[in-house]
Short mmCIF file of C-alpha atoms in Angstrom, two decimals:
data_model
loop_
_atom_site.label_atom_id
_atom_site.label_comp_id
_atom_site.label_asym_id
_atom_site.label_seq_id
_atom_site.Cartn_x
_atom_site.Cartn_y
_atom_site.Cartn_z
CA MET B 50 11.02 -8.98 12.80
CA ALA B 51 10.65 -7.95 9.61
CA TYR B 52 7.94 -9.88 7.64
CA PRO B 53 7.78 -9.45 3.63
CA LYS B 54 5.35 -7.70 1.93
CA LEU B 55 2.85 -9.61 0.24
CA THR B 56 2.69 -8.62 -4.30
CA TYR B 57 -0.34 -6.49 -5.43
CA TYR B 58 -1.65 -9.93 -6.62
CA LYS B 59 -1.36 -12.35 -3.78
CA TYR B 60 -3.17 -9.75 -1.79
CA PHE B 61 -5.92 -9.50 -3.72
CA ALA B 62 -6.09 -13.05 -3.73
CA LEU B 63 -5.85 -13.35 0.00
CA LEU B 64 -8.71 -10.22 0.11
CA ILE B 65 -10.85 -12.35 -1.91
CA MET B 66 -10.71 -15.23 -0.16
CA VAL B 67 -10.94 -13.18 3.18
CA LEU B 68 -13.95 -11.37 2.10
CA SER B 69 -16.18 -14.48 0.02
CA GLY B 70 -15.47 -16.93 3.79
CA CYS B 71 -13.19 -19.09 1.94
CA ASP B 72 -13.32 -21.55 5.23
CA SER B 73 -17.86 -21.00 4.45
CA ASN B 74 -17.49 -24.40 4.36
CA GLU B 75 -16.58 -24.44 7.82
CA SER B 76 -19.35 -24.60 11.03
CA LEU B 77 -20.00 -22.24 12.79
CA SER B 78 -20.31 -24.84 15.69
CA LEU B 79 -18.08 -22.94 18.65
CA SER B 80 -16.56 -25.12 21.85
CA LYS B 81 -18.40 -24.23 24.49
CA LYS B 82 -15.95 -20.85 25.08
CA SER B 83 -17.26 -19.17 22.26
CA ILE B 84 -19.68 -16.66 21.87
CA ILE B 85 -22.49 -16.66 19.65
CA TYR B 86 -23.79 -13.00 19.01
CA CYS B 87 -27.36 -13.03 17.57
CA SER B 88 -27.41 -9.15 15.90
CA GLU B 89 -29.95 -6.95 14.05
CA GLY B 90 -28.05 -6.15 10.68
CA PRO B 91 -24.78 -6.14 9.23
CA PRO B 92 -22.09 -3.56 9.18
CA GLU B 93 -21.46 -0.42 7.20
CA SER B 94 -18.13 -0.62 7.53
CA PHE B 95 -15.37 -1.99 9.69
CA ASN B 96 -13.69 1.45 11.14
CA PRO B 97 -16.30 3.40 13.49
CA GLN B 98 -14.72 6.24 12.17
CA THR B 99 -16.40 6.66 9.12
CA VAL B 100 -19.99 5.74 10.04
CA SER B 101 -22.77 7.10 12.57
CA SER B 102 -24.87 3.76 13.08
CA GLY B 103 -25.31 1.61 16.29
CA THR B 104 -25.16 -1.07 14.68
CA THR B 105 -21.68 -0.88 12.94
CA ILE B 106 -20.60 0.85 15.99
CA ASP B 107 -21.67 -2.39 18.33
CA ALA B 108 -19.71 -4.77 16.14
CA THR B 109 -16.74 -3.17 15.59
CA SER B 110 -15.99 -0.20 18.23
CA ASN B 111 -15.39 -2.14 21.52
CA GLN B 112 -14.39 -5.08 19.74
CA LEU B 113 -11.61 -4.23 17.25
CA TYR B 114 -9.60 -0.99 18.91
CA ASN B 115 -8.98 1.12 21.90
CA ARG B 116 -9.14 4.68 22.42
CA LEU B 117 -7.24 7.09 24.07
CA ILE B 118 -9.55 6.98 26.82
CA GLU B 119 -12.80 5.38 28.32
CA PHE B 120 -15.39 5.46 30.28
CA ASN B 121 -15.83 3.61 33.37
CA PRO B 122 -18.71 1.57 32.69
CA THR B 123 -20.47 2.29 36.07
CA ASP B 124 -20.28 5.79 36.81
CA ASN B 125 -19.44 6.95 33.04
CA SER B 126 -16.20 8.52 34.29
CA ILE B 127 -13.53 9.58 31.86
CA ILE B 128 -10.09 6.64 33.56
CA PRO B 129 -7.14 5.55 31.32
CA ALA B 130 -7.66 3.21 28.11
CA ILE B 131 -3.90 3.60 25.61
CA ALA B 132 -2.67 6.61 27.20
CA LYS B 133 -2.16 5.53 30.98
CA SER B 134 -2.34 9.32 32.09
CA TRP B 135 -2.86 13.65 30.38
CA HIS B 136 -2.68 16.74 31.53
CA VAL B 137 -5.10 19.39 30.62
CA THR B 138 -3.34 23.26 30.41
CA ARG B 139 -4.74 25.70 32.98
CA ASP B 140 -6.17 27.57 29.96
CA GLY B 141 -7.85 24.36 28.52
CA LYS B 142 -5.70 24.38 25.06
CA MET B 143 -3.43 22.11 25.12
CA ILE B 144 -3.96 18.61 26.19
CA THR B 145 -0.87 16.08 26.39
CA PHE B 146 -1.27 12.39 26.61
CA TYR B 147 1.01 9.57 27.85
CA LEU B 148 0.74 7.13 25.94
CA ARG B 149 1.47 3.06 27.35
CA LYS B 150 4.27 1.36 25.78
CA ASP B 151 3.62 -2.22 24.25
CA VAL B 152 -0.16 -1.93 23.38
CA GLN B 153 0.48 -4.43 20.49
CA PHE B 154 -2.06 -4.51 17.28
CA HIS B 155 -3.31 -7.81 15.46
CA HIS B 156 -1.22 -10.13 13.71
CA THR B 157 -3.77 -11.42 10.92
CA SER B 158 -3.23 -13.05 7.92
CA TYR B 159 -2.98 -9.80 5.56
CA PHE B 160 -0.92 -7.39 8.28
CA MET B 161 1.91 -8.83 10.40
CA PRO B 162 3.02 -5.44 12.67
CA THR B 163 6.21 -4.83 12.97
CA ARG B 164 6.18 -2.62 16.50
CA ALA B 165 4.02 -1.83 18.91
CA LEU B 166 1.72 1.02 18.79
CA ASN B 167 2.92 4.84 19.15
CA ALA B 168 2.19 8.22 18.44
CA ASP B 169 2.75 8.56 15.09
CA ASP B 170 -0.50 5.70 14.54
CA VAL B 171 -2.35 8.23 16.97
CA LEU B 172 -1.33 11.23 14.52
CA PHE B 173 -2.20 9.63 11.80
CA SER B 174 -5.82 8.33 13.22
CA PHE B 175 -6.41 11.70 13.77
CA ASN B 176 -5.51 13.75 11.21
CA ARG B 177 -6.84 11.51 8.48
CA MET B 178 -10.19 12.21 10.05
CA LEU B 179 -9.29 16.78 10.22
CA ASP B 180 -6.68 17.00 7.32
CA GLU B 181 -8.56 17.39 4.22
CA ASN B 182 -5.09 16.90 2.77
CA HIS B 183 -4.24 13.71 4.04
CA GLU B 184 -3.88 11.11 1.41
CA TYR B 185 -6.56 8.58 4.12
CA HIS B 186 -8.99 11.31 4.49
CA PRO B 187 -11.48 10.71 0.89
CA ILE B 188 -11.12 6.81 1.19
CA SER B 189 -14.73 5.21 2.27
CA GLY B 190 -15.96 9.17 0.78
CA GLY B 191 -14.45 10.81 3.43
CA LYS B 192 -17.59 11.56 6.07
CA TYR B 193 -16.69 10.70 9.03
CA PRO B 194 -18.82 11.63 10.90
CA PHE B 195 -18.86 11.57 14.87
CA PHE B 196 -15.49 14.26 14.67
CA GLN B 197 -17.40 16.72 11.70
CA ASN B 198 -20.41 17.07 13.71
CA SER B 199 -18.36 17.74 17.05
CA GLN B 200 -16.77 20.16 14.87
CA LEU B 201 -12.87 18.96 16.00
CA VAL B 202 -11.72 20.27 12.69
CA ASN B 203 -12.41 23.83 14.15
CA LEU B 204 -11.66 22.56 17.66
CA ILE B 205 -8.66 21.30 17.42
CA ASN B 206 -5.10 22.97 15.54
CA SER B 207 -3.07 20.56 15.51
CA VAL B 208 -2.27 16.96 16.86
CA GLU B 209 2.06 17.52 17.78
CA LYS B 210 4.33 14.08 19.04
CA ILE B 211 6.31 15.00 21.65
CA ASN B 212 8.18 11.21 22.01
CA GLU B 213 7.54 8.40 21.12
CA HIS B 214 4.64 7.85 23.48
CA THR B 215 3.86 11.04 23.84
CA VAL B 216 1.36 13.35 21.95
CA ARG B 217 -0.13 17.25 23.06
CA PHE B 218 -3.33 17.99 21.55
CA GLN B 219 -3.19 21.92 20.73
CA LEU B 220 -6.63 23.45 20.32
CA SER B 221 -8.48 26.64 19.04
CA HIS B 222 -9.98 27.38 22.46
CA SER B 223 -11.19 25.82 25.90
CA ASP B 224 -13.87 23.31 24.84
CA SER B 225 -15.24 21.17 28.32
CA SER B 226 -16.28 17.70 26.84
CA PHE B 227 -12.85 17.74 24.78
CA LEU B 228 -12.09 14.96 26.68
CA ALA B 229 -15.60 13.01 26.22
CA THR B 230 -15.75 13.56 22.76
CA ILE B 231 -12.43 11.70 22.33
CA GLY B 232 -13.54 8.96 24.52
CA GLY B 233 -16.45 8.25 22.32
CA ASP B 234 -16.73 4.86 20.24
CA SER B 235 -15.51 6.50 16.90
CA ALA B 236 -12.48 8.04 18.25
CA VAL B 237 -10.22 4.89 17.35
CA ILE B 238 -6.61 4.63 17.34
CA LEU B 239 -5.48 2.63 13.97
CA SER B 240 -2.03 1.64 12.11
CA LYS B 241 -0.11 3.81 10.21
CA GLU B 242 2.30 1.04 9.82
CA TYR B 243 -0.61 -0.68 8.07
CA ALA B 244 -1.95 2.15 6.53
CA GLU B 245 2.22 2.53 5.07
CA GLN B 246 1.38 -1.40 3.82
CA LEU B 247 -1.88 -0.46 1.57
CA ILE B 248 -0.33 3.01 -0.02
CA ALA B 249 2.28 -0.01 -1.18
CA LEU B 250 -0.53 -2.32 -2.49
CA ASN B 251 -2.31 0.04 -3.80
CA ALA B 252 -5.73 -0.83 -1.58
CA MET B 253 -5.99 1.96 0.21
CA GLN B 254 -10.31 1.28 0.92
CA GLU B 255 -9.26 -1.88 2.62
CA ILE B 256 -8.55 0.09 6.03
CA ASP B 257 -12.30 0.03 6.56
CA MET B 258 -12.47 -2.93 5.78
CA LEU B 259 -10.14 -5.28 6.56
CA PRO B 260 -9.18 -3.93 10.40
CA ILE B 261 -6.43 -3.82 12.30
CA GLY B 262 -6.54 -2.57 15.71
CA THR B 263 -5.46 -3.03 19.16
CA GLY B 264 -8.77 -4.27 20.94
CA PRO B 265 -9.79 -7.60 22.47
CA PHE B 266 -10.25 -9.78 19.24
CA LYS B 267 -8.83 -9.01 15.81
CA PHE B 268 -11.00 -9.91 12.23
CA LYS B 269 -10.71 -12.77 10.84
CA GLN B 270 -14.12 -13.64 8.99
CA TYR B 271 -17.45 -11.47 6.91
CA SER B 272 -20.26 -13.36 5.05
CA ALA B 273 -21.28 -10.32 3.77
CA GLY B 274 -25.18 -9.98 5.90
CA SER B 275 -24.66 -13.35 7.57
CA PHE B 276 -22.29 -13.47 9.99
CA ILE B 277 -18.74 -11.96 11.09
CA ARG B 278 -16.36 -14.29 13.36
CA TYR B 279 -13.95 -12.42 15.50
CA GLU B 280 -10.70 -13.92 17.24
CA PRO B 281 -9.18 -13.53 21.15
CA HIS B 282 -6.01 -10.97 20.09
CA PRO B 283 -3.65 -13.26 22.28
CA ASP B 284 -1.41 -9.71 22.88
CA TYR B 285 -3.97 -7.98 24.06
CA TRP B 286 -2.19 -5.66 26.91
CA ARG B 287 -5.73 -5.89 29.36
CA GLY B 288 -4.84 -9.62 28.72
CA MET B 289 -6.11 -12.11 26.26
CA SER B 290 -10.04 -13.08 26.05
CA GLU B 291 -10.36 -16.50 27.51
CA LEU B 292 -12.96 -16.72 24.32
CA LYS B 293 -12.02 -18.86 21.94
CA GLN B 294 -14.31 -17.15 19.39
CA LEU B 295 -16.72 -14.20 19.37
CA VAL B 296 -19.21 -14.24 15.86
CA PHE B 297 -21.60 -11.69 15.21
CA ASP B 298 -24.27 -13.45 13.88
CA ILE B 299 -26.83 -11.06 11.62
CA THR B 300 -29.97 -12.38 12.89
CA PRO B 301 -32.26 -9.19 11.37
CA ARG B 302 -35.85 -10.53 12.81
CA ASP B 303 -36.58 -10.13 16.02
CA THR B 304 -38.67 -12.80 16.08
CA GLY B 305 -35.88 -14.99 14.56
CA ARG B 306 -33.01 -13.71 17.25
CA LEU B 307 -35.72 -14.84 19.86
CA THR B 308 -36.40 -18.35 18.37
CA LYS B 309 -32.03 -18.99 18.19
CA LEU B 310 -31.95 -17.72 21.58
CA LEU B 311 -34.52 -20.46 22.82
CA ALA B 312 -32.84 -23.05 20.77
CA GLY B 313 -29.67 -22.38 22.05
CA GLU B 314 -27.81 -21.41 18.47
CA CYS B 315 -26.92 -17.25 20.12
CA ASP B 316 -25.45 -16.97 23.88
CA VAL B 317 -25.98 -13.30 23.55
CA ILE B 318 -29.48 -11.06 22.05
CA ALA B 319 -29.80 -7.95 20.79
CA TYR B 320 -33.47 -5.99 21.07
CA PRO B 321 -35.10 -9.01 22.74
CA ILE B 322 -38.96 -9.41 22.21
CA ALA B 323 -41.11 -11.31 24.80
CA HIS B 324 -39.23 -10.15 27.79
CA LYS B 325 -41.67 -12.07 30.65
CA LYS B 326 -41.11 -15.53 28.40
CA ILE B 327 -36.88 -14.88 29.05
CA ALA B 328 -37.13 -13.26 31.84
CA GLN B 329 -39.04 -16.80 34.19
CA HIS B 330 -36.76 -18.77 31.64
CA PRO B 331 -34.62 -21.31 33.57
CA ASN B 332 -31.70 -20.96 31.37
CA LEU B 333 -31.52 -16.97 30.64
CA THR B 334 -31.19 -13.94 31.56
CA LEU B 335 -32.89 -10.57 30.79
CA GLU B 336 -31.33 -7.19 31.37
CA SER B 337 -31.89 -3.62 31.46
CA VAL B 338 -30.08 -0.39 31.29
CA THR B 339 -31.28 3.58 31.07
CA ALA B 340 -29.63 4.67 28.60
CA PHE B 341 -28.44 8.14 26.89
CA ASN B 342 -30.63 8.37 23.85
CA VAL B 343 -33.16 9.40 22.06
CA GLY B 344 -36.19 8.20 19.96
CA TYR B 345 -37.11 11.21 17.47
CA PHE B 346 -40.05 11.80 15.14
CA GLY B 347 -38.03 14.03 12.82
CA PHE B 348 -38.84 16.63 9.52
CA ASN B 349 -37.00 18.52 6.43
CA THR B 350 -37.19 21.52 7.49
CA SER B 351 -35.70 22.31 3.75
CA LYS B 352 -39.31 20.82 2.31
CA GLU B 353 -42.66 22.20 2.31
CA PRO B 354 -44.87 21.90 3.96
CA PHE B 355 -41.76 21.36 7.13
CA ASN B 356 -39.44 24.59 6.10
CA ASN B 357 -42.76 26.77 8.79
CA PRO B 358 -42.55 25.84 11.78
CA LEU B 359 -46.53 26.05 12.86
CA VAL B 360 -46.75 22.59 10.23
CA ARG B 361 -44.12 21.33 12.69
CA LYS B 362 -45.24 22.75 16.36
CA ALA B 363 -49.36 21.38 14.89
CA LEU B 364 -48.03 17.87 14.53
CA SER B 365 -46.27 18.33 18.24
CA TYR B 366 -49.72 18.43 20.03
CA ALA B 367 -50.84 15.13 17.73
CA ILE B 368 -48.93 13.00 18.67
CA ASN B 369 -50.12 10.80 21.66
CA LYS B 370 -46.73 9.63 23.47
CA PRO B 371 -47.91 7.88 26.18
CA ALA B 372 -50.16 5.46 23.53
CA ILE B 373 -46.53 5.13 21.84
CA LEU B 374 -44.50 4.13 24.98
CA GLU B 375 -47.32 1.50 25.29
CA ALA B 376 -47.47 0.27 22.70
CA VAL B 377 -44.15 0.52 21.18
CA TYR B 378 -41.71 0.61 23.67
CA THR B 379 -44.13 -1.80 26.31
CA GLY B 380 -44.09 0.96 28.90
CA GLN B 381 -40.31 0.19 28.98
CA ALA B 382 -39.47 3.97 28.00
CA GLU B 383 -39.56 7.44 29.73
CA ILE B 384 -41.38 10.48 27.34
CA ALA B 385 -38.92 12.20 26.45
CA ASN B 386 -38.99 16.33 27.45
CA GLY B 387 -36.17 17.20 25.17
CA LEU B 388 -32.97 15.60 23.21
CA ILE B 389 -31.62 14.50 26.75
CA PRO B 390 -32.81 12.32 29.44
CA ASN B 391 -33.56 12.81 32.81
CA SER B 392 -29.95 11.37 34.32
CA SER B 393 -28.22 13.73 32.13
CA TRP B 394 -27.01 16.82 34.51
CA ALA B 395 -27.77 19.12 31.86
CA TYR B 396 -31.58 17.89 31.95
CA ASP B 397 -34.13 21.33 32.93
CA ALA B 398 -36.49 19.81 34.88
CA THR B 399 -38.93 23.67 34.95
CA ILE B 400 -39.68 22.79 31.08
CA PRO B 401 -42.73 21.67 31.12
CA SER B 402 -44.05 18.27 29.33
CA GLN B 403 -45.50 18.78 25.43
CA VAL B 404 -49.19 18.75 25.74
CA TYR B 405 -51.36 16.41 24.05
CA SER B 406 -54.34 18.32 22.14
CA ILE B 407 -56.44 17.77 19.03
CA THR B 408 -57.80 21.01 18.97
CA LYS B 409 -54.23 23.21 19.31
CA ALA B 410 -53.35 20.77 16.62
CA LYS B 411 -55.88 21.58 14.40
CA GLU B 412 -55.50 25.62 15.10
CA LEU B 413 -52.15 25.61 14.25
CA LEU B 414 -53.11 23.95 11.04
CA VAL B 415 -55.25 26.73 10.19
CA GLN B 416 -52.73 29.75 11.51
CA ALA B 417 -50.08 28.21 8.72
CA GLY B 418 -52.60 28.57 6.21
CA TYR B 419 -53.44 24.36 5.85
CA SER B 420 -57.14 23.91 7.19
CA ASN B 421 -57.81 20.59 5.25
CA GLY B 422 -54.84 19.38 5.95
CA PHE B 423 -51.63 17.56 3.52
CA SER B 424 -50.34 14.44 2.85
CA MET B 425 -47.16 13.17 3.67
CA ASP B 426 -44.58 11.06 4.31
CA LEU B 427 -42.82 9.10 6.57
CA TRP B 428 -39.71 6.89 6.62
CA ALA B 429 -39.74 4.42 9.46
CA MET B 430 -36.38 2.33 10.08
CA PRO B 431 -36.61 -1.37 9.23
CA VAL B 432 -34.02 -2.45 11.50
CA GLN B 433 -35.11 -1.88 15.59
CA ARG B 434 -32.81 -0.70 17.94
CA ALA B 435 -33.01 1.23 21.40
CA TYR B 436 -34.41 3.86 20.71
CA ASN B 437 -36.70 2.43 18.89
CA PRO B 438 -37.41 -1.02 19.00
CA ASP B 439 -39.84 -0.81 16.39
CA ALA B 440 -40.68 2.13 13.66
CA VAL B 441 -43.13 0.59 11.64
CA THR B 442 -45.76 0.57 14.71
CA MET B 443 -44.67 3.94 15.60
CA ALA B 444 -45.32 5.35 12.69
CA LYS B 445 -48.87 3.59 12.32
CA LEU B 446 -49.53 4.74 15.37
CA ILE B 447 -49.02 8.42 14.22
CA GLN B 448 -50.25 8.03 11.28
CA ALA B 449 -53.77 7.70 12.69
CA ASP B 450 -52.85 10.00 14.97
CA LEU B 451 -52.61 12.81 12.46
CA GLN B 452 -55.23 11.56 10.37
CA LYS B 453 -57.62 12.82 13.63
CA ILE B 454 -56.05 16.48 12.13
CA GLY B 455 -56.50 15.73 8.53
CA VAL B 456 -52.52 14.84 8.04
CA LYS B 457 -52.96 11.70 5.65
CA VAL B 458 -49.48 9.88 5.67
CA ASP B 459 -47.86 7.39 3.89
CA ILE B 460 -45.61 5.59 5.57
CA VAL B 461 -42.18 4.05 4.06
CA SER B 462 -40.42 1.23 5.68
CA HIS B 463 -38.63 -0.66 2.65
CA TYR B 464 -35.24 0.78 2.29
CA GLU B 465 -32.85 -1.66 3.41
CA TRP B 466 -31.04 -0.24 6.28
CA THR B 467 -27.55 1.42 4.92
CA THR B 468 -29.78 2.69 1.94
CA PHE B 469 -32.57 4.47 4.59
CA LEU B 470 -29.85 5.93 6.27
CA ARG B 471 -27.90 7.29 2.72
CA LYS B 472 -31.13 8.77 1.31
CA ILE B 473 -31.74 10.31 4.45
CA SER B 474 -28.20 12.03 4.60
CA GLU B 475 -28.88 13.30 1.21
CA GLY B 476 -32.73 14.48 2.20
CA GLU B 477 -34.83 12.72 0.18
CA HIS B 478 -37.12 11.55 2.77
CA GLN B 479 -39.87 15.16 4.51
CA SER B 480 -40.05 13.20 8.03
CA VAL B 481 -38.65 9.99 9.63
CA LEU B 482 -38.62 7.73 12.65
CA LEU B 483 -34.97 8.20 13.89
CA GLY B 484 -33.06 8.43 16.66
CA TRP B 485 -29.57 8.24 18.64
CA SER B 486 -27.30 6.54 21.31
CA ALA B 487 -25.12 9.06 23.08
CA ASP B 488 -21.01 8.05 21.84
CA HIS B 489 -20.44 10.25 25.40
CA PRO B 490 -22.44 11.42 28.53
CA ASP B 491 -21.44 14.99 27.42
CA PRO B 492 -24.86 16.91 26.89
CA ASP B 493 -22.69 18.43 24.11
CA ASN B 494 -23.02 14.58 21.91
CA PHE B 495 -27.19 15.46 21.85
CA PHE B 496 -27.72 18.93 20.53
CA SER B 497 -24.19 19.30 18.36
CA THR B 498 -24.56 15.91 16.99
CA LEU B 499 -28.67 16.28 16.43
CA LEU B 500 -29.06 19.53 15.12
CA SER B 501 -26.19 21.74 14.85
CA CYS B 502 -25.85 23.69 11.53
CA SER B 503 -23.10 21.89 10.79
CA SER B 504 -24.30 17.73 11.72
CA ALA B 505 -26.71 19.86 8.90
CA ILE B 506 -24.00 19.50 6.47
CA THR B 507 -22.20 15.97 7.52
CA GLY B 508 -25.46 14.01 7.87
CA SER B 509 -26.43 12.85 10.58
CA ASN B 510 -28.89 16.97 11.62
CA ILE B 511 -31.73 15.01 9.29
CA THR B 512 -33.72 17.76 9.59
CA PHE B 513 -31.19 19.83 8.01
CA TRP B 514 -32.31 22.82 10.80
CA CYS B 515 -30.00 25.39 10.94
CA ASN B 516 -30.46 28.41 13.77
CA GLU B 517 -27.65 30.74 13.98
CA LYS B 518 -29.27 31.34 17.92
CA PHE B 519 -29.52 27.91 18.63
CA ASP B 520 -25.68 27.19 17.64
CA GLN B 521 -24.11 30.08 19.89
CA LEU B 522 -26.03 29.09 23.09
CA ILE B 523 -24.13 25.21 22.52
CA GLN B 524 -20.95 27.46 21.57
CA ARG B 525 -21.05 29.04 24.68
CA ALA B 526 -21.91 26.18 26.52
CA LEU B 527 -18.56 24.82 25.08
CA GLN B 528 -16.50 27.53 25.93
CA THR B 529 -16.87 27.09 30.03
CA ASN B 530 -16.02 24.66 32.32
CA ASN B 531 -18.75 26.17 35.06
CA ILE B 532 -21.28 23.44 34.58
CA ASN B 533 -23.50 26.13 36.26
CA LYS B 534 -23.44 28.22 33.03
CA ARG B 535 -23.46 25.55 30.63
CA LYS B 536 -26.73 24.13 32.01
CA VAL B 537 -28.67 27.77 31.44
CA TYR B 538 -27.80 27.51 27.33
CA TYR B 539 -28.62 23.86 27.63
CA SER B 540 -32.19 25.19 29.18
CA LYS B 541 -32.14 28.44 26.63
CA ALA B 542 -31.55 25.30 23.92
CA ILE B 543 -34.24 22.75 24.80
CA LYS B 544 -36.21 25.65 25.07
CA LEU B 545 -35.26 26.24 21.37
CA ILE B 546 -36.49 23.11 19.88
CA ASN B 547 -39.62 23.47 21.62
CA GLU B 548 -40.55 26.69 20.14
CA GLU B 549 -39.74 25.77 16.54
CA PHE B 550 -40.46 21.83 16.30
CA PRO B 551 -37.46 20.78 13.97
CA LEU B 552 -37.82 17.16 15.30
CA ILE B 553 -40.44 15.70 18.23
CA PRO B 554 -38.84 14.04 20.92
CA ILE B 555 -40.56 10.51 21.65
CA ALA B 556 -38.99 8.81 24.52
CA HIS B 557 -35.50 7.49 26.29
CA SER B 558 -35.77 4.10 26.36
CA LYS B 559 -33.84 0.93 28.15
CA ARG B 560 -32.12 -0.71 25.90
CA TYR B 561 -32.45 -5.01 27.04
CA GLN B 562 -30.46 -7.44 25.91
CA ALA B 563 -31.31 -11.70 26.66
CA ARG B 564 -28.36 -13.65 27.70
CA ALA B 565 -27.60 -17.13 28.24
CA ASN B 566 -27.13 -18.26 31.76
CA ASN B 567 -23.87 -19.43 31.64
CA VAL B 568 -22.43 -16.01 29.93
CA ASN B 569 -20.30 -13.84 32.60
CA GLY B 570 -19.67 -10.89 32.19
CA SER B 571 -20.73 -6.85 31.84
CA LEU B 572 -22.04 -6.50 28.24
CA LEU B 573 -24.86 -3.32 28.43
CA ARG B 574 -23.46 0.18 28.61
CA ALA B 575 -25.53 3.28 28.97
CA ILE B 576 -23.11 5.04 26.66
CA GLY B 577 -22.06 3.19 23.86
CA GLY B 578 -23.00 0.20 22.29
CA ILE B 579 -21.91 -3.73 23.44
CA ASP B 580 -18.84 -4.91 24.87
CA PHE B 581 -17.22 -8.50 24.98
CA ASN B 582 -13.74 -7.84 26.46
CA GLY B 583 -13.56 -9.33 29.99
CA VAL B 584 -16.29 -11.65 28.72
CA THR B 585 -16.92 -15.84 29.32
CA LYS B 586 -18.84 -18.69 29.42
CA ASN B 587 -19.17 -21.16 31.40
#
């Protein structure tokens, strides 16, 4: 069935209505089969290809979109999604995906698809990110952090359409993390047909703000900074959700989220506080999962005095990690002895733990030429994340720690989250408390994303540390499928980090979530964010 295209002016009239919340007078009261999720912040975009923040990933990836493959939430193994199966050649350089048929895109007030998903949509989604000459590449700034940090531009030679439901990736070389990479939250499939409609309407930028996907929910309304409203996708290939609506109620303050949960105004909340109170409440459940994440204290190595490794190392001795874990994580985390948690197959238990020593820290500062100390700024995140639930408190503890070695710390915490991220990606900071939640279980997702030379350019390596030896180690790890060899390379990479200290890993946290007892289903993931597919409410 063909649908008439909107005229340019009608389109923008509709756009204004949607973005401004034309039905803002409509009550947010929901039926018993609807869920309100109180989230910690607003999304930067509605396309997870273009961002790296967990807040945006949570709000979009699993709710609106699908990927070719994904991870089993139980054991993190790779399982089919839009691709029902795949084949990898013996040399590892050619991967063929066989797509499901009859995977439908969302029908919304701003787009009516005329066909199901096919190979053209896969090519469009990947080529937009990979090809700088692609007409959609520069839209929304032309940055695709996850893909660029993963160096997929250099890895993927071509994405080829074999037939309507078969796609082949030609790689420049074998890469043992490739399947895990494209199973990540950012590797979503968009609609080429929708993209073509937007070109005709001269409104290409809306592809990232008025989303069309194949996921379990479709976009209904966004009231900026207030709430997002989703409706179930009736033609979802895994079956229509039993929920009538899914609302992300944006509630930045943790006390506000707890109050709403206790009052029944939220069904599920992100990053709950007062764990004991929630656990003892008869109508609430507190859940946790050990997450693939790391919270860290990072230095801008392009600026003095942090361009001196001795200074960075000195500060690493002065940080009292056990005290931070108790005060910030209330003991619900593990001390990070490296980038990756001990649940990763690449973890090396033989690497010695960082020693806490004020004496050693002072000695190193003298060697570095800062016997009288110095002043520095420390940027603290304005939001709670699983890897750091209270960055301001952590900053105050570090401030007290560093005062003991003559280093004066000024805490910067007044920026709104998206401004904060933009400014540190542009290198305005001296040091920062940030972190990372892995998109997929392969260890490369920590190493390349946080500390590779390429990620220093694309913005996720906020230390701007670029070490040729480190890059060679992580590249060699990707060139072999021999897991024992990969372990050796990653162990050497961890030791190099612990010599240079572009960042100080602080903690691997557990991720918590609180819900009303009448909400059923699996929500929390060790890898990636929250997923409301299959969730029901009594």
